[in-house]
Short mmCIF file of C-alpha atoms in Angstrom, two decimals:
data_model
loop_
_atom_site.label_atom_id
_atom_site.label_comp_id
_atom_site.label_asym_id
_atom_site.label_seq_id
_atom_site.Cartn_x
_atom_site.Cartn_y
_atom_site.Cartn_z
CA MET A 29 0.00 0.00 0.00
CA LYS A 30 1.31 3.41 -0.97
CA LYS A 31 2.25 5.55 1.99
CA PRO A 32 0.34 8.85 2.28
CA ARG A 33 2.30 11.85 1.16
CA ARG A 34 3.39 14.20 3.93
CA TYR A 35 2.77 17.92 3.63
CA LEU A 36 4.08 20.88 5.56
CA SER A 37 1.63 22.66 7.83
CA LEU A 38 0.27 26.07 6.89
CA GLU A 39 2.35 27.74 9.58
CA LYS A 40 5.56 26.15 8.37
CA THR A 41 4.70 26.88 4.73
CA ILE A 42 4.17 30.59 5.40
CA LEU A 43 7.32 30.73 7.52
CA ILE A 44 9.37 29.14 4.76
CA LEU A 45 7.81 31.42 2.14
CA ILE A 46 8.52 34.58 4.17
CA CYS A 47 12.06 33.43 4.90
CA LEU A 48 12.61 32.67 1.23
CA VAL A 49 11.30 36.09 0.15
CA VAL A 50 13.45 37.90 2.70
CA PHE A 51 16.46 35.80 1.77
CA LEU A 52 16.03 36.56 -1.93
CA SER A 53 15.57 40.25 -1.12
CA LEU A 54 18.72 40.14 0.98
CA LEU A 55 20.60 38.38 -1.79
CA VAL A 56 19.51 40.83 -4.50
CA THR A 57 20.16 43.85 -2.27
CA ASN A 58 23.54 42.48 -1.28
CA ILE A 59 24.51 42.02 -4.92
CA LEU A 60 23.37 45.53 -5.89
CA VAL A 61 24.96 47.22 -2.86
CA SER A 62 28.19 45.28 -3.25
CA GLU A 63 28.43 46.25 -6.89
CA GLU A 64 27.67 49.89 -6.12
CA VAL A 65 30.14 50.04 -3.24
CA ALA A 66 32.83 48.28 -5.26
CA THR A 67 32.37 50.67 -8.18
CA ALA A 68 32.42 53.77 -5.93
CA THR A 69 35.40 52.48 -4.00
CA GLU A 70 37.36 51.77 -7.17
CA LYS A 71 36.65 55.27 -8.48
CA ASN A 72 37.70 56.81 -5.18
CA ILE A 73 40.86 54.73 -5.01
CA ALA A 74 41.69 55.52 -8.63
CA SER A 75 41.23 59.27 -8.07
CA ARG A 76 43.28 59.14 -4.88
CA ALA A 77 46.10 57.19 -6.54
CA VAL A 78 46.19 59.57 -9.52
CA ASN A 79 46.48 62.63 -7.26
CA ILE A 80 49.33 61.09 -5.27
CA SER A 81 51.18 59.99 -8.41
CA ARG A 82 50.95 63.53 -9.82
CA ILE A 83 52.27 65.00 -6.57
CA VAL A 84 55.23 62.64 -6.60
CA ALA A 85 55.87 63.26 -10.32
CA HIS A 86 56.09 67.03 -9.70
CA SER A 87 58.28 66.74 -6.60
CA PRO A 88 61.72 68.47 -7.05
CA ILE A 89 63.35 65.58 -5.19
CA VAL A 90 62.08 63.07 -7.77
CA ILE A 91 62.76 65.30 -10.78
CA ASP A 92 66.30 66.19 -9.65
CA GLY A 93 67.08 62.62 -8.63
CA LEU A 94 66.04 61.23 -12.03
CA SER A 95 67.84 64.12 -13.83
CA GLY A 96 71.09 63.33 -12.01
CA ARG A 97 71.28 66.57 -10.07
CA ARG A 98 70.56 64.89 -6.73
CA ASP A 99 71.33 61.59 -5.08
CA LYS A 100 68.73 59.00 -6.16
CA ARG A 101 68.65 57.54 -2.68
CA GLU A 102 66.73 60.60 -1.53
CA ILE A 103 63.86 59.47 -3.76
CA GLN A 104 63.52 56.24 -1.73
CA THR A 105 63.38 58.22 1.53
CA TYR A 106 60.86 60.69 0.14
CA ALA A 107 58.63 57.94 -1.29
CA GLY A 108 58.63 56.06 2.03
CA GLU A 109 57.61 59.15 4.02
CA LEU A 110 54.86 60.05 1.56
CA MET A 111 53.59 56.47 1.53
CA ASP A 112 53.19 56.56 5.31
CA LEU A 113 51.30 59.85 5.15
CA THR A 114 48.92 58.89 2.33
CA LYS A 115 48.34 55.30 3.51
CA VAL A 116 48.93 53.86 0.06
CA ASN A 117 50.54 50.45 -0.28
CA TYR A 118 53.45 51.48 -2.42
CA ILE A 119 55.04 54.34 -4.38
CA VAL A 120 57.47 53.20 -7.05
CA VAL A 121 59.66 55.64 -8.99
CA MET A 122 61.38 54.22 -12.09
CA ASP A 123 63.74 55.56 -14.70
CA MET A 124 63.17 55.46 -18.45
CA LYS A 125 64.40 51.86 -18.58
CA GLY A 126 61.78 50.78 -16.03
CA ILE A 127 64.36 50.21 -13.30
CA ARG A 128 62.98 50.81 -9.80
CA ILE A 129 64.49 53.80 -7.93
CA SER A 130 62.07 53.47 -4.97
CA HIS A 131 60.10 50.52 -3.59
CA PRO A 132 58.67 49.50 -0.17
CA ASN A 133 60.95 46.46 -0.28
CA VAL A 134 64.59 47.64 -0.53
CA ASN A 135 65.54 44.26 -2.01
CA GLU A 136 63.55 45.18 -5.13
CA LEU A 137 65.50 48.39 -5.80
CA GLY A 138 67.44 48.36 -9.05
CA LYS A 139 65.22 45.64 -10.52
CA PRO A 140 62.83 46.08 -13.46
CA PHE A 141 59.24 47.13 -12.71
CA MET A 142 56.83 44.16 -12.68
CA GLY A 143 53.35 43.98 -14.13
CA GLY A 144 53.93 44.75 -17.80
CA ASP A 145 51.66 47.81 -17.73
CA GLU A 146 54.37 50.50 -17.50
CA GLY A 147 54.91 50.88 -21.25
CA THR A 148 52.28 53.59 -21.69
CA VAL A 149 53.66 55.89 -18.97
CA LEU A 150 57.22 55.54 -20.29
CA GLN A 151 55.86 57.00 -23.52
CA GLY A 152 54.73 60.09 -21.62
CA LYS A 153 51.05 59.20 -21.07
CA GLU A 154 49.27 59.12 -17.73
CA HIS A 155 47.02 56.05 -17.17
CA ILE A 156 45.43 53.69 -14.64
CA SER A 157 45.55 49.88 -14.69
CA THR A 158 45.13 46.83 -12.51
CA ALA A 159 47.96 44.31 -12.46
CA LYS A 160 49.82 41.91 -10.21
CA GLY A 161 53.26 42.90 -8.93
CA THR A 162 55.57 41.78 -6.18
CA LEU A 163 53.05 42.87 -3.50
CA GLY A 164 50.03 41.26 -5.14
CA LEU A 165 47.08 42.43 -7.25
CA SER A 166 46.65 46.20 -7.06
CA MET A 167 45.24 49.25 -8.77
CA ARG A 168 48.04 51.41 -10.21
CA ALA A 169 48.09 55.07 -11.19
CA PHE A 170 50.97 56.01 -13.50
CA SER A 171 52.27 59.56 -14.06
CA PRO A 172 55.30 60.54 -16.21
CA VAL A 173 58.15 62.62 -14.70
CA PHE A 174 59.51 65.48 -16.80
CA SER A 175 62.66 67.52 -16.19
CA GLU A 176 62.67 71.32 -16.12
CA GLU A 177 63.66 71.20 -19.80
CA GLY A 178 60.50 69.25 -20.60
CA LYS A 179 62.23 65.95 -21.23
CA GLN A 180 60.78 62.78 -19.67
CA VAL A 181 63.24 61.33 -17.21
CA GLY A 182 61.12 58.61 -15.58
CA ALA A 183 57.71 57.67 -14.18
CA VAL A 184 55.82 57.19 -10.92
CA ALA A 185 53.52 54.28 -10.05
CA VAL A 186 51.25 54.58 -7.00
CA GLY A 187 49.50 51.34 -6.03
CA ILE A 188 46.69 50.41 -3.68
CA LEU A 189 46.06 46.68 -3.11
CA MET A 190 42.64 45.37 -4.13
CA ASN A 191 41.95 43.89 -0.69
CA THR A 192 41.23 47.47 0.40
CA VAL A 193 38.18 47.41 -1.85
CA GLU A 194 37.06 44.09 -0.42
CA GLU A 195 37.29 45.44 3.11
CA ALA A 196 35.06 48.40 2.20
CA VAL A 197 32.50 46.03 0.64
CA ARG A 198 32.50 43.81 3.73
CA GLU A 199 31.80 46.76 5.98
CA SER A 200 28.85 47.79 3.81
CA ARG A 201 27.50 44.22 3.79
CA SER A 202 27.60 43.98 7.56
CA ARG A 203 25.37 47.03 7.82
CA THR A 204 23.01 45.58 5.19
CA TYR A 205 22.82 42.25 7.03
CA PHE A 206 21.88 43.98 10.25
CA GLY A 207 18.95 45.78 8.61
CA MET A 208 17.81 42.64 6.78
CA GLY A 209 18.02 40.64 9.99
CA LEU A 210 15.55 42.97 11.68
CA GLY A 211 13.19 42.64 8.70
CA PHE A 212 13.61 38.88 8.79
CA ILE A 213 12.55 38.69 12.43
CA VAL A 214 9.53 40.95 11.83
CA GLY A 215 8.54 38.78 8.82
CA ILE A 216 8.65 35.59 10.89
CA LEU A 217 6.50 37.08 13.65
CA GLY A 218 3.98 38.30 11.05
CA ALA A 219 3.96 34.89 9.34
CA ILE A 220 3.21 33.11 12.61
CA PHE A 221 0.32 35.46 13.37
CA LEU A 222 -1.10 35.13 9.85
CA ALA A 223 -0.86 31.32 9.85
CA LYS A 224 -2.67 30.97 13.16
CA ARG A 225 -5.41 33.37 12.02
CA ILE A 226 -6.02 31.52 8.75
CA LYS A 227 -6.00 28.12 10.42
CA LYS A 228 -8.66 29.30 12.87
CA ILE A 229 -10.88 30.47 10.01
CA MET A 230 -10.54 27.04 8.33
CA PHE A 231 -11.67 25.16 11.46
CA GLY A 232 -8.20 23.83 12.16
CA LEU A 233 -7.82 22.06 8.80
CA GLU A 234 -4.59 22.41 6.90
CA PRO A 235 -4.88 23.56 3.26
CA PHE A 236 -3.49 20.24 1.98
CA ALA A 237 -6.22 18.40 3.91
CA ILE A 238 -8.92 20.56 2.30
CA ALA A 239 -7.31 20.15 -1.13
CA ARG A 240 -7.05 16.38 -0.66
CA ILE A 241 -10.71 16.10 0.27
CA LEU A 242 -11.67 18.10 -2.81
CA GLN A 243 -9.34 16.11 -5.08
CA GLU A 244 -10.61 12.78 -3.79
CA ARG A 245 -14.23 13.76 -4.32
CA SER A 246 -13.51 15.17 -7.77
CA ALA A 247 -11.56 12.04 -8.70
CA MET A 248 -14.41 9.83 -7.55
CA LEU A 249 -16.93 11.83 -9.58
CA GLU A 250 -14.79 11.74 -12.73
CA SER A 251 -13.77 8.08 -12.42
CA VAL A 252 -17.24 6.54 -12.19
CA ARG A 253 -18.75 5.21 -15.41
CA GLU A 254 -22.11 6.86 -14.71
CA GLY A 255 -22.93 10.44 -15.55
CA ILE A 256 -23.55 12.37 -12.32
CA VAL A 257 -25.58 15.58 -12.03
CA ALA A 258 -26.29 17.44 -8.77
CA ILE A 259 -29.10 19.99 -8.47
CA ASP A 260 -30.09 22.40 -5.70
CA ALA A 261 -33.49 22.82 -4.07
CA GLU A 262 -34.63 25.08 -6.92
CA GLY A 263 -33.70 22.53 -9.58
CA LYS A 264 -30.61 24.36 -10.82
CA VAL A 265 -27.56 22.32 -11.82
CA THR A 266 -24.66 22.72 -9.38
CA LEU A 267 -22.33 19.91 -10.44
CA THR A 268 -21.68 17.61 -13.42
CA ASN A 269 -18.92 15.13 -14.18
CA ALA A 270 -17.22 14.31 -17.49
CA GLU A 271 -19.49 11.36 -18.28
CA ALA A 272 -22.60 13.51 -17.81
CA ALA A 273 -21.12 16.07 -20.20
CA ARG A 274 -20.49 13.31 -22.76
CA LEU A 275 -24.07 12.06 -22.51
CA MET A 276 -25.31 15.64 -22.85
CA SER A 277 -23.26 16.04 -26.01
CA LEU A 278 -24.55 12.71 -27.33
CA ALA A 279 -28.10 13.94 -26.80
CA GLY A 280 -27.31 17.30 -28.42
CA ILE A 281 -27.58 19.32 -25.21
CA GLY A 282 -24.97 22.08 -25.13
CA ASP A 283 -26.14 24.13 -22.15
CA VAL A 284 -25.70 22.63 -18.69
CA GLN A 285 -28.80 24.38 -17.41
CA GLU A 286 -30.93 22.49 -19.96
CA ILE A 287 -30.35 19.31 -17.94
CA ASP A 288 -33.00 20.25 -15.38
CA SER A 289 -35.69 20.45 -18.05
CA GLU A 290 -34.64 17.67 -20.46
CA MET A 291 -32.44 15.02 -18.84
CA ILE A 292 -34.48 14.89 -15.61
CA PRO A 293 -38.29 14.90 -15.97
CA ASP A 294 -40.24 17.40 -13.85
CA SER A 295 -42.16 14.59 -12.17
CA VAL A 296 -38.89 13.15 -10.89
CA PHE A 297 -37.88 16.55 -9.51
CA LYS A 298 -41.18 16.96 -7.69
CA ARG A 299 -41.08 13.51 -6.16
CA VAL A 300 -37.45 13.71 -5.04
CA LEU A 301 -37.32 17.35 -3.85
CA ASP A 302 -40.80 17.65 -2.40
CA LYS A 303 -41.32 14.21 -0.93
CA GLY A 304 -37.72 13.15 -0.42
CA GLU A 305 -38.35 9.84 -2.18
CA PRO A 306 -35.72 8.32 -4.48
CA VAL A 307 -36.59 7.35 -8.07
CA LEU A 308 -34.61 4.29 -9.14
CA ASP A 309 -34.03 2.46 -12.46
CA LEU A 310 -36.05 4.94 -14.49
CA GLU A 311 -35.74 4.48 -18.27
CA TYR A 312 -36.66 7.28 -20.66
CA ASP A 313 -35.64 8.81 -23.96
CA VAL A 314 -33.76 12.11 -24.30
CA ARG A 315 -33.52 13.28 -27.93
CA GLY A 316 -33.04 9.73 -29.19
CA VAL A 317 -30.71 8.57 -26.41
CA THR A 318 -32.14 5.98 -24.03
CA LEU A 319 -31.01 6.64 -20.47
CA LEU A 320 -31.18 4.59 -17.29
CA THR A 321 -31.46 7.00 -14.35
CA ASN A 322 -31.35 6.88 -10.56
CA THR A 323 -32.23 10.06 -8.64
CA VAL A 324 -31.94 10.36 -4.86
CA PRO A 325 -32.47 13.32 -2.48
CA LEU A 326 -29.46 15.14 -1.03
CA LYS A 327 -29.86 15.89 2.67
CA VAL A 328 -27.78 18.07 5.00
CA ASP A 329 -28.67 18.07 8.72
CA GLY A 330 -31.94 16.33 7.84
CA GLU A 331 -33.00 19.01 5.35
CA ILE A 332 -33.36 18.35 1.60
CA VAL A 333 -31.00 20.74 -0.14
CA GLY A 334 -31.01 19.13 -3.58
CA ALA A 335 -30.78 15.86 -5.47
CA VAL A 336 -28.20 13.70 -7.22
CA SER A 337 -28.94 11.86 -10.48
CA THR A 338 -26.83 9.18 -12.15
CA PHE A 339 -27.17 8.31 -15.87
CA ARG A 340 -26.14 5.42 -18.12
CA ASP A 341 -26.63 5.05 -21.86
CA LYS A 342 -28.60 1.83 -22.24
CA THR A 343 -27.72 1.39 -25.91
CA GLU A 344 -24.04 1.86 -25.22
CA ILE A 345 -24.07 -0.72 -22.45
CA LYS A 346 -25.51 -3.28 -24.82
CA GLN A 347 -23.10 -2.40 -27.64
CA LEU A 348 -20.03 -2.44 -25.43
CA GLY A 349 -21.01 -5.81 -24.03
CA GLU A 350 -21.03 -7.27 -27.51
CA GLU A 351 -18.04 -5.43 -28.91
CA LEU A 352 -15.64 -5.86 -25.98
CA SER A 353 -16.29 -9.59 -25.63
CA GLY A 354 -15.64 -10.18 -29.34
CA VAL A 355 -18.87 -12.16 -29.63
CA LYS A 356 -20.10 -10.09 -32.53
CA VAL A 357 -16.96 -10.66 -34.58
CA TYR A 358 -16.95 -14.41 -33.94
CA ALA A 359 -20.68 -14.75 -34.56
CA GLU A 360 -20.63 -12.97 -37.91
CA ALA A 361 -17.69 -15.02 -39.17
CA LEU A 362 -19.11 -18.36 -38.02
CA ARG A 363 -22.54 -17.52 -39.41
CA ALA A 364 -21.05 -16.90 -42.84
CA GLN A 365 -19.08 -20.14 -42.75
CA THR A 366 -22.10 -22.09 -41.56
CA HIS A 367 -24.24 -20.57 -44.29
CA GLU A 368 -21.72 -21.53 -46.98
CA PHE A 369 -21.38 -25.14 -45.80
CA MET A 370 -25.14 -25.47 -45.40
CA ASN A 371 -25.47 -24.52 -49.06
CA LYS A 372 -22.97 -27.24 -50.01
CA ILE A 373 -24.79 -29.80 -47.82
CA HIS A 374 -28.08 -28.89 -49.51
CA VAL A 375 -26.50 -29.52 -52.90
CA ILE A 376 -25.16 -32.89 -51.73
CA LEU A 377 -28.55 -33.88 -50.30
CA GLY A 378 -30.23 -32.83 -53.53
CA LEU A 379 -27.88 -34.96 -55.64
CA VAL A 380 -28.44 -37.92 -53.30
CA HIS A 381 -32.25 -37.60 -53.49
CA MET A 382 -32.08 -37.34 -57.26
CA LYS A 383 -29.68 -40.29 -57.29
CA LYS A 384 -27.17 -38.30 -59.37
CA TYR A 385 -24.33 -40.32 -57.94
CA GLU A 386 -22.15 -39.77 -61.01
CA GLN A 387 -22.22 -36.00 -60.27
CA LEU A 388 -22.03 -36.39 -56.50
CA GLY A 389 -18.54 -37.86 -56.52
CA PRO A 390 -16.89 -35.07 -58.55
CA TYR A 391 -18.72 -32.40 -56.53
CA VAL A 392 -17.52 -33.82 -53.21
CA SER A 393 -14.01 -34.18 -54.65
CA GLN A 394 -14.10 -30.57 -55.76
CA ILE A 395 -15.13 -29.42 -52.27
CA ALA A 396 -12.40 -31.55 -50.68
CA HIS A 397 -9.81 -30.19 -53.14
CA GLN A 398 -10.83 -26.62 -52.37
CA TYR A 399 -10.60 -27.27 -48.66
CA GLN A 400 -7.19 -28.93 -48.94
CA THR A 401 -5.89 -26.16 -51.20
CA LYS A 402 -7.16 -23.19 -49.23
CA GLY A 403 -7.94 -24.59 -45.82
CA GLY A 404 -4.83 -26.74 -45.70
CA SER A 405 -2.64 -23.79 -46.52
CA ILE A 406 -4.24 -21.76 -43.76
CA VAL A 407 -3.82 -24.54 -41.21
CA ARG A 408 -0.14 -25.02 -42.18
CA ASN A 409 0.75 -21.34 -41.98
CA ILE A 410 -1.60 -20.17 -39.22
CA ARG A 411 -0.73 -22.45 -36.30
CA ASP A 412 -3.39 -21.25 -33.88
CA PRO A 413 -6.54 -23.27 -34.65
CA ILE A 414 -8.88 -20.52 -33.44
CA LEU A 415 -7.25 -17.91 -35.65
CA ALA A 416 -7.05 -20.31 -38.60
CA GLY A 417 -10.74 -21.17 -38.29
CA PHE A 418 -11.58 -17.49 -37.96
CA ILE A 419 -9.72 -16.62 -41.20
CA GLN A 420 -11.50 -19.44 -43.04
CA ALA A 421 -14.80 -18.13 -41.76
CA LYS A 422 -13.94 -14.58 -42.90
CA MET A 423 -13.17 -15.96 -46.37
CA SER A 424 -16.67 -17.37 -46.46
CA ASN A 425 -18.01 -14.08 -45.16
CA ALA A 426 -16.14 -12.26 -47.94
CA ARG A 427 -17.69 -14.45 -50.64
CA GLU A 428 -21.09 -13.85 -49.08
CA ASN A 429 -20.49 -10.11 -49.38
CA GLY A 430 -19.50 -10.35 -53.03
CA CYS A 431 -15.74 -9.97 -52.56
CA GLU A 432 -12.68 -12.15 -52.12
CA LEU A 433 -10.28 -12.46 -49.18
CA VAL A 434 -6.77 -13.62 -50.13
CA LEU A 435 -4.25 -14.78 -47.55
CA ASN A 436 -0.75 -13.83 -48.68
CA GLU A 437 1.35 -16.89 -49.58
CA GLU A 438 4.21 -15.68 -47.37
CA SER A 439 1.99 -15.49 -44.31
CA TYR A 440 3.13 -17.40 -41.25
CA CYS A 441 1.89 -17.00 -37.68
CA PRO A 442 2.97 -19.38 -34.89
CA GLN A 443 0.69 -20.01 -31.95
CA ALA A 444 1.16 -17.39 -29.24
CA LYS A 445 2.42 -18.28 -25.78
CA ASP A 446 -0.17 -15.88 -24.34
CA SER A 447 -3.55 -17.50 -24.91
CA SER A 448 -5.35 -14.15 -24.76
CA MET A 449 -3.40 -12.88 -27.80
CA VAL A 450 -5.70 -14.73 -30.22
CA HIS A 451 -8.73 -12.76 -28.98
CA ASP A 452 -6.97 -9.46 -29.69
CA LEU A 453 -5.93 -10.73 -33.13
CA VAL A 454 -9.51 -11.70 -33.89
CA THR A 455 -10.72 -8.25 -32.79
CA ILE A 456 -8.06 -6.42 -34.84
CA ILE A 457 -8.23 -8.54 -38.01
CA GLY A 458 -12.02 -8.94 -37.88
CA ASN A 459 -12.73 -5.20 -37.70
CA LEU A 460 -10.15 -4.31 -40.36
CA LEU A 461 -11.49 -6.96 -42.76
CA THR A 462 -15.08 -5.87 -42.17
CA ASN A 463 -14.18 -2.30 -43.15
CA SER A 464 -12.24 -3.50 -46.22
CA PHE A 465 -15.13 -5.68 -47.37
CA GLU A 466 -17.43 -2.67 -47.25
CA ALA A 467 -14.84 -0.52 -49.08
CA VAL A 468 -14.57 -2.88 -52.11
CA LYS A 469 -18.15 -4.10 -52.18
CA GLU A 470 -19.13 -1.79 -55.05
CA LYS A 471 -15.72 -1.82 -56.77
CA ASP A 472 -14.65 -3.78 -59.85
CA THR A 473 -11.54 -4.90 -57.98
CA ASN A 474 -13.16 -6.52 -54.97
CA GLN A 475 -10.15 -8.35 -53.58
CA VAL A 476 -8.88 -7.84 -50.02
CA GLU A 477 -5.41 -9.08 -49.10
CA LEU A 478 -4.45 -10.27 -45.62
CA SER A 479 -0.86 -10.88 -44.52
CA LEU A 480 0.35 -12.25 -41.20
CA VAL A 481 4.15 -12.36 -41.01
CA TYR A 482 6.10 -13.24 -37.86
CA GLY A 483 9.75 -12.33 -37.41
CA GLU A 484 12.19 -11.21 -34.71
CA GLY A 485 9.64 -11.17 -31.91
CA GLU A 486 7.03 -9.15 -33.84
CA LEU A 487 3.92 -9.99 -35.81
CA LEU A 488 3.08 -7.85 -38.85
CA ILE A 489 -0.62 -7.67 -39.72
CA ARG A 490 -1.35 -6.16 -43.12
CA VAL A 491 -4.84 -5.62 -44.57
CA ALA A 492 -5.00 -3.98 -48.01
CA ASP A 493 -7.91 -3.17 -50.31
CA GLN A 494 -8.48 -1.24 -53.53
CA GLY A 495 -11.43 0.77 -52.26
CA ALA A 496 -12.10 4.50 -52.46
CA GLY A 497 -9.65 5.35 -49.67
CA ILE A 498 -10.21 7.27 -46.45
CA PRO A 499 -10.88 11.05 -46.64
CA ALA A 500 -8.56 13.27 -44.61
CA GLN A 501 -11.36 14.44 -42.28
CA VAL A 502 -12.39 10.86 -41.55
CA MET A 503 -8.73 9.89 -41.00
CA LYS A 504 -8.50 12.43 -38.16
CA ASN A 505 -11.49 11.02 -36.26
CA MET A 506 -11.78 7.37 -37.25
CA PHE A 507 -10.25 6.07 -34.01
CA VAL A 508 -12.59 8.19 -31.86
CA LYS A 509 -15.07 6.07 -29.95
CA GLY A 510 -18.53 6.25 -31.54
CA TYR A 511 -17.37 8.15 -34.65
CA SER A 512 -18.81 6.73 -37.87
CA THR A 513 -19.77 7.95 -41.34
CA LYS A 514 -22.41 5.21 -41.50
CA SER A 515 -25.60 4.62 -39.58
CA ASN A 516 -26.03 5.07 -35.83
CA GLY A 517 -24.74 2.34 -33.58
CA ARG A 518 -21.42 2.13 -35.46
CA GLY A 519 -18.04 3.65 -34.79
CA PHE A 520 -16.64 1.09 -32.32
CA GLY A 521 -14.57 -1.15 -34.63
CA LEU A 522 -11.48 0.99 -35.19
CA PHE A 523 -11.71 2.26 -31.63
CA LEU A 524 -11.38 -1.34 -30.42
CA VAL A 525 -8.55 -1.96 -32.89
CA GLN A 526 -6.56 1.00 -31.56
CA LYS A 527 -7.31 0.03 -27.96
CA SER A 528 -6.10 -3.56 -28.54
CA VAL A 529 -2.92 -2.32 -30.27
CA GLU A 530 -2.19 0.13 -27.44
CA GLN A 531 -2.72 -2.54 -24.79
CA ARG A 532 -0.27 -4.80 -26.63
CA LYS A 533 2.19 -1.88 -27.02
CA GLY A 534 2.11 -2.15 -30.81
CA ARG A 535 1.95 0.46 -33.54
CA ILE A 536 -0.34 1.30 -36.46
CA GLN A 537 0.53 2.69 -39.88
CA ILE A 538 -2.08 3.70 -42.47
CA ASP A 539 -1.56 4.36 -46.17
CA SER A 540 -4.67 5.65 -47.93
CA GLY A 541 -5.53 7.94 -50.83
CA ASP A 542 -8.44 8.88 -53.05
CA ASN A 543 -9.33 5.87 -55.24
CA LYS A 544 -6.00 4.24 -54.35
CA GLY A 545 -7.27 1.96 -51.66
CA THR A 546 -6.27 1.64 -48.05
CA THR A 547 -3.54 -0.38 -46.35
CA PHE A 548 -3.41 -0.95 -42.61
CA GLU A 549 -0.12 -2.22 -41.18
CA ILE A 550 -0.06 -3.19 -37.51
CA VAL A 551 3.04 -4.45 -35.70
CA LEU A 552 2.59 -6.24 -32.37
CA PRO A 553 5.19 -7.70 -29.97
CA TYR A 554 4.67 -11.47 -30.30
CA ASP A 555 6.00 -14.31 -28.15
CA PRO A 556 5.47 -17.66 -29.96
CA LEU A 557 4.72 -20.92 -28.24
CA GLU A 558 6.45 -23.05 -30.90
CA GLU A 559 9.64 -22.86 -32.91
CA THR A 560 9.35 -20.68 -36.01
CA LEU A 561 10.08 -21.97 -39.47
#
């Protein structure tokens, strides 16, 4: 037995929902604020670094040191003091060859500048970049250094490590988290209050319990084979299921409110609603559809508040009983075979009574030869005796209908391991042959070909005729239950064919055209009882 599915309570559901909304809001806000803070911080750092690099580039100590008029070691001292005052991570002064004159790490003095982004400034252009040097990833502001004569003698790089930006972002996030935390707590308290209030209004039932009750009742209404209609005390329709809608459509009733006046007689209403008495097994006609109806009063707290009626199509019950059991297909085939053999017996009896013994012998020999030729071939190739007898009977039925059924010479069908398979084959082949016989009945070429070919675990059933073909509109609807271009009471044959094929997990292919005939090819998984040839 399937275990019942567990659902969260209303209180927990609302709590989770509120927490999720607040969390998503926090996440989105955090992303936007972080991006904004990071962008603003980068701009501020860039502007700060540029200003410092310009100051250093215009310092007489740096200019004179790079021009050779002052000891270059003074540049290192000056850069260190300025770095402490401005709180930048490093100030590097380089000559025109990119050799460091100043650096926070004295071991790096005299070595080439690292990062690969100094080329632009050595060409006399101020710029900003982000690169990784000896101290790590940093934002760098480059400014060229010119002598008093206007000649470039070097460059200045002021760097601020990128972890400074991350620290600023973290500080902003902490403030955001604090505000969101307060909102989160308020949301939880509000969710608890709302959940308790709603649960009280719903008499203590959880929403999933109410939904389950509704789903179970709806499922029961839609699953029953009877049409169900509920009416209120005034006779107005309040509920219908799918089967009731189908019966309404079958009777040509399009408006639900017409049910109270047509599908349920007024006398039934009066008796059920006024007297509270049920009306059972009532049979009456609604626009040509014979219905079997049961109507009972609907009571709440002892008061009649309406009625419930159930409907069944009497004609359909009878038809389905015949069609689904396959009795109709068997009966028609056997009747035709019996009729044909009775005619032969009458001829034999007539020859005996007339004492035409010289003609009796050849006639009986002819019948035996025909049986051995046709019937023997069928028995050899169609190993299931029920199916073989059925095909022989359909051949007789074909001759009775003025056409000819030909079993393809290459046909071979072993007996199935599943004994119920033969009943599905009879249903499929019988209905397809019946349609083909009708299609060629008025045609000059009145031959219908049947092929049964087994191979590689599948059975191919092929029925082909040279009839008028199937119109496109009919092709769309021919498998619909009850659809027929002929008289009423038809339209179940191809529906049963498709149903049998689907149950056997097979497939259907149709080739049909105007005046080109129709070919049905059906492939079914087939497990034989005997060894194949």
